[in-house]
XYZ file of C-alpha atoms in Angstrom:
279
model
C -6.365 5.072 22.000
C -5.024 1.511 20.592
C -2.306 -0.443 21.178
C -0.740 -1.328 17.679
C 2.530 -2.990 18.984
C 5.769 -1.053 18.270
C 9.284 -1.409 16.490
C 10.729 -3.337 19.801
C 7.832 -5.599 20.518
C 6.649 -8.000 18.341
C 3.044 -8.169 19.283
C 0.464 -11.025 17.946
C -2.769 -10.514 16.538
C -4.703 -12.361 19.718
C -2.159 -10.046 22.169
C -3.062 -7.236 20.276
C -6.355 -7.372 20.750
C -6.396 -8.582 23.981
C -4.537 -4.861 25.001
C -7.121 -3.052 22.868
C -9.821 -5.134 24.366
C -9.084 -4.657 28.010
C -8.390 -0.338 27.310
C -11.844 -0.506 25.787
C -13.857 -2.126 28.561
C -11.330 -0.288 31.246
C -10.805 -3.644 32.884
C -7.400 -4.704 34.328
C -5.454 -6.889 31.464
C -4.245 -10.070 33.256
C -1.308 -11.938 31.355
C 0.064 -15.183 32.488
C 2.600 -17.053 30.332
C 5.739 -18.975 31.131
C 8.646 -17.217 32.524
C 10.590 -14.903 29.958
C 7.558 -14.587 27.214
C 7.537 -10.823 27.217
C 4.865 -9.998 30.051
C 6.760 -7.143 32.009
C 8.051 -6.002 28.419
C 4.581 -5.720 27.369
C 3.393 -3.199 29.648
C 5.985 -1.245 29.065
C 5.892 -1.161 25.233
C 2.519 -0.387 25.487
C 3.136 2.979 27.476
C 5.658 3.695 24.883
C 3.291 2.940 22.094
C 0.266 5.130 23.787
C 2.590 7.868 24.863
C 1.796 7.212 28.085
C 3.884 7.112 31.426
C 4.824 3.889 32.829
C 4.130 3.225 36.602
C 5.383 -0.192 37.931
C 5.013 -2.028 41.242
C 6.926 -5.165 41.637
C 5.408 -7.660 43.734
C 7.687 -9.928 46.279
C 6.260 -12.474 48.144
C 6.085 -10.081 51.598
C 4.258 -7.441 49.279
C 0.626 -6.950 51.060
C -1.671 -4.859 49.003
C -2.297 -2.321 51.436
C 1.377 -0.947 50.533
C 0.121 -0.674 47.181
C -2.421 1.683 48.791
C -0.466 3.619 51.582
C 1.196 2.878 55.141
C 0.779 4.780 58.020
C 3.709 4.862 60.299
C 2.142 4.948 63.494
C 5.867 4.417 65.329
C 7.196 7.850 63.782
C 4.579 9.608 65.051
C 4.509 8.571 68.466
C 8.535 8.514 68.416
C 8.017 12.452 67.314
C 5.346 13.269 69.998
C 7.817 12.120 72.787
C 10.341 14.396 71.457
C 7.814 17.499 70.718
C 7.895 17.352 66.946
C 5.240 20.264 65.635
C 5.078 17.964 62.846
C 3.522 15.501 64.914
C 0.099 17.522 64.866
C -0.557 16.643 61.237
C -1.207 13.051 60.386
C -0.541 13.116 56.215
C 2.988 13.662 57.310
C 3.542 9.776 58.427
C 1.152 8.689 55.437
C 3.629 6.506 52.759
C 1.773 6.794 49.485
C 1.616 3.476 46.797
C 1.958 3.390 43.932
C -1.653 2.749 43.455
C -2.322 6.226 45.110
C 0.398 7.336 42.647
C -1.975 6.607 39.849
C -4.908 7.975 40.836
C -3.673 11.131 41.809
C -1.697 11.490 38.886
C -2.917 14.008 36.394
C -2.426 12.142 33.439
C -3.572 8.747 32.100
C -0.875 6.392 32.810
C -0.415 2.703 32.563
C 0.327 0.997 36.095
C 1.809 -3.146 35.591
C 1.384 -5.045 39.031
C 4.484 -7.380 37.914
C 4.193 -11.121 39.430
C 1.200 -10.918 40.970
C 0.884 -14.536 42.351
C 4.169 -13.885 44.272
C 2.392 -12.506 47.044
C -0.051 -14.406 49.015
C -3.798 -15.476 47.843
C -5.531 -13.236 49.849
C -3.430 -10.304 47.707
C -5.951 -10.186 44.831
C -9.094 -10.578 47.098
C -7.849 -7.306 48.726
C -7.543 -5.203 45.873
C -10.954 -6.556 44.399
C -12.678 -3.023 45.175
C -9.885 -0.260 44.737
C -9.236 -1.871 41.152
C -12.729 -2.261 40.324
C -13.987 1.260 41.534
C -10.574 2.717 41.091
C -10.902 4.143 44.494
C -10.325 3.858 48.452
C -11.026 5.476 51.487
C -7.711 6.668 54.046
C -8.871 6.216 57.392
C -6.623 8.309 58.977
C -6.917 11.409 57.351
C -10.770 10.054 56.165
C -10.606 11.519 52.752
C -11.136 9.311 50.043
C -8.745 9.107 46.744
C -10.373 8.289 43.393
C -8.982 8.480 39.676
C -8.493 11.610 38.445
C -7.632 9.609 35.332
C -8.547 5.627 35.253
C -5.507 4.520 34.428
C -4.414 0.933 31.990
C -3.897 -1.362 34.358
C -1.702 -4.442 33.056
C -1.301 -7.349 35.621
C 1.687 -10.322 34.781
C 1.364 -13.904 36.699
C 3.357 -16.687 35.795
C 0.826 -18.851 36.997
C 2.688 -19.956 40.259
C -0.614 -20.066 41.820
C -4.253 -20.070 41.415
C -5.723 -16.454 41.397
C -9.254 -15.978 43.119
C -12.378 -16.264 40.460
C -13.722 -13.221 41.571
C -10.392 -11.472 40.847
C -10.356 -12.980 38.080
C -14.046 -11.835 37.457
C -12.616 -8.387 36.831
C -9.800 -8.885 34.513
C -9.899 -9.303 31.208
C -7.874 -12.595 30.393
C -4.857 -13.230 27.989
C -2.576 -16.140 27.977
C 0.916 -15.654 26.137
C 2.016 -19.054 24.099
C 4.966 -19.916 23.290
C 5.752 -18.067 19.626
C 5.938 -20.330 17.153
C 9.142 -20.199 14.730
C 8.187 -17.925 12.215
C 6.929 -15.364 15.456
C 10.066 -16.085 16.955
C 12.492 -15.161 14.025
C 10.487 -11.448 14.046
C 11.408 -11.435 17.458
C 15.137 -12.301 16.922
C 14.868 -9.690 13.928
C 13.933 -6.881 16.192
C 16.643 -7.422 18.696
C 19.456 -8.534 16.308
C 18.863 -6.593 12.992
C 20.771 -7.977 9.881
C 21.782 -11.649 11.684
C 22.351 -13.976 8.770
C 19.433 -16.546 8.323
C 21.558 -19.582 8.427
C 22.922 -19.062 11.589
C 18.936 -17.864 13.012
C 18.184 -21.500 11.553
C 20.685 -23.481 13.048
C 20.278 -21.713 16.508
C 16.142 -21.941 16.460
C 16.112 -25.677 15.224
C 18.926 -26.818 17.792
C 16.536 -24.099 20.580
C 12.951 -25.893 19.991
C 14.422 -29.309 19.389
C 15.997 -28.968 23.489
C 12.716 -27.706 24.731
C 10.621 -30.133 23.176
C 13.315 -33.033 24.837
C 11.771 -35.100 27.397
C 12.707 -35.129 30.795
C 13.673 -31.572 30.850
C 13.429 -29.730 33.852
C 12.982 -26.004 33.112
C 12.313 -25.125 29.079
C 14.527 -22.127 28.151
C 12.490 -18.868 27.155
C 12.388 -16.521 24.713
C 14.487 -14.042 26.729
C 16.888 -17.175 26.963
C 17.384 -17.602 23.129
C 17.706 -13.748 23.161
C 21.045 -14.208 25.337
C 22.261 -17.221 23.352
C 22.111 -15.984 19.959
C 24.215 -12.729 21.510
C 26.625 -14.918 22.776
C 26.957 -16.642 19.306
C 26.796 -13.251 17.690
C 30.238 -12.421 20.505
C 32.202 -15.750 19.829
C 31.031 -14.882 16.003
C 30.217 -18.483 15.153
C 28.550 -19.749 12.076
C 26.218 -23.004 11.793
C 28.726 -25.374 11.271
C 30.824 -24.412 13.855
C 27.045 -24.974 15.858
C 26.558 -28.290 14.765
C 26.154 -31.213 17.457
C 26.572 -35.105 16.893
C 26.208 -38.102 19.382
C 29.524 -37.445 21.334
C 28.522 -33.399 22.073
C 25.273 -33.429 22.634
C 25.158 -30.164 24.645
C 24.544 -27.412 22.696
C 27.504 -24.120 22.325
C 27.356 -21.697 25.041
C 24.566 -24.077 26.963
C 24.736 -22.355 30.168
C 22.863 -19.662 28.302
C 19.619 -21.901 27.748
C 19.830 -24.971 30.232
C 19.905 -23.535 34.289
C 20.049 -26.140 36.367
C 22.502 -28.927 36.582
C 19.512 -31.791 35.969
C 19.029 -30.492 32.547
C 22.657 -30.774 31.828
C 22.895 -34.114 33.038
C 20.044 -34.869 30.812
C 21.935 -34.090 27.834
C 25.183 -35.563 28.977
C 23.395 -39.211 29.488
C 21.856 -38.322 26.061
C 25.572 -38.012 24.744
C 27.200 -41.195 26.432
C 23.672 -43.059 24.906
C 24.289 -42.194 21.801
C 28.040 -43.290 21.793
C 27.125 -46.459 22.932
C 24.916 -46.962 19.857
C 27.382 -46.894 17.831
């Protein structure tokens, strides 16, 4: 079973076998990366590569990790034991699986992405340490325990908000997404917009890398970010000279699809007026 990247996800050699490499050892894959690399995506392309269901739980910052397990709602049950409820008499009827109880009891080998997983708080790792290492854990209420039928591939995205725990990070087998590169990000454009004409990818990609790598900026726009751009240029159908920018427009067409906050646009605005006045 190897991950070989697919016809919608344009996978790098070191991501490649960083996938292969965690399957192998049966270790969880943790990915950081900056916002709107292709984490999430990942996971899911590599269920469709394997063939293999996808199972996700997205974590929030009030997720705890024993809802990735199960809850027991203890207030149900005594609100149904006031009232007479038969069903009252059976407590697996006011257990809430997870979705981590989802995967082990599936049948199947699956693939299960924790999305975000430095949303929650620190302790949220620390807690899972054993279930994800053994693939098991014990239901005190009911006091059977629930293994793996099937270990499944466990893929875990963080966009490095915060420090995870080293003995979490014991466990995991590491990658860290970079930014692609040009050529890596033209495949990418490729695969989403098949056919685009090459002038206008190289107008779009110089003007994209040349505001990212401008100082001062706030938040770098993503590759999901040039994604949405070069649609938008692809709907207004513009070509590259219609694209071009010079000292009085320095704000790039359709900007709200790369720069999100107003700082970054006032960036480029005093960039502008500068420019004018060396003239």
């Amino acid at each position: 079973m190897k991950f070989e990247g697919t016809q919608q996800y344009v996978s790098t050699d070191d991501l490649t076998v960083a996938v292969n490499a965690a399957i192998a050892l049966e270790r969880p894959l943790l990915v950081k990366g900056e916002p709107g690399t292709g984490k999430t995506e990942l996971a899911i392309q590599v269920a469709k590569s394997l063939g293999l269901p996808l199972l996700e739980w997205n974590i929030k910052s009030t997720t705890k990790a024993q809802q990735g397990l199960y809850e027991y709602d203890a207030v149900s049950r005594l609100r149904d034991s006031q009232l007479g409820e038969e069903r009252v008499h059976d407590v697996k009827n006011y257990i809430k699986r997870g979705k981590l109880w989802e995967a082990f009891e599936a049948g199947d080998r699956l693939v299960l992405l924790i999305d975000e997983i430095d949303k929650a708080d620190i302790e949220f790792p620390n807690d899972l340490l054993q279930e994800l290492d053994k693939m098991e854990f014990y239901v005190y209420e009911t006091g059977e325990t629930i293994k793996a039928k099937k270990r499944p591939i466990v893929i875990i995205t963080s966009n490095n908000e915060k420090e995870l725990p080293d003995a979490f990070l014991r466990r995991c087998f590491f990658h860290y997404i970079r930014f692609p590169e040009a050529e890596t990000l033209k495949q990418i454009v490729e695969v989403h917009f098949p056919g685009i004409k090459p002038e206008l990818v190289a107008e779009a990609l110089t003007q994209f890398y040349d505001i990212r790598e401008t100082p001062g900026l706030k938040k770098k726009p993503s590759t999901s970010e040039v994604l949405d751009w070069l649609k938008l240029l692809l709907v207004e159908d513009l070509d590259p000279a219609d694209m071009k920018r010079d000292g009085k427009d320095a704000l790039p067409r359709l900007h709200g699809a790369l720069l999100k906050n107003e700082q970054d646009v006032h960036l480029f605005e005093r960039l502008a007026f500068m420019a004018r006045g060396n003239r």
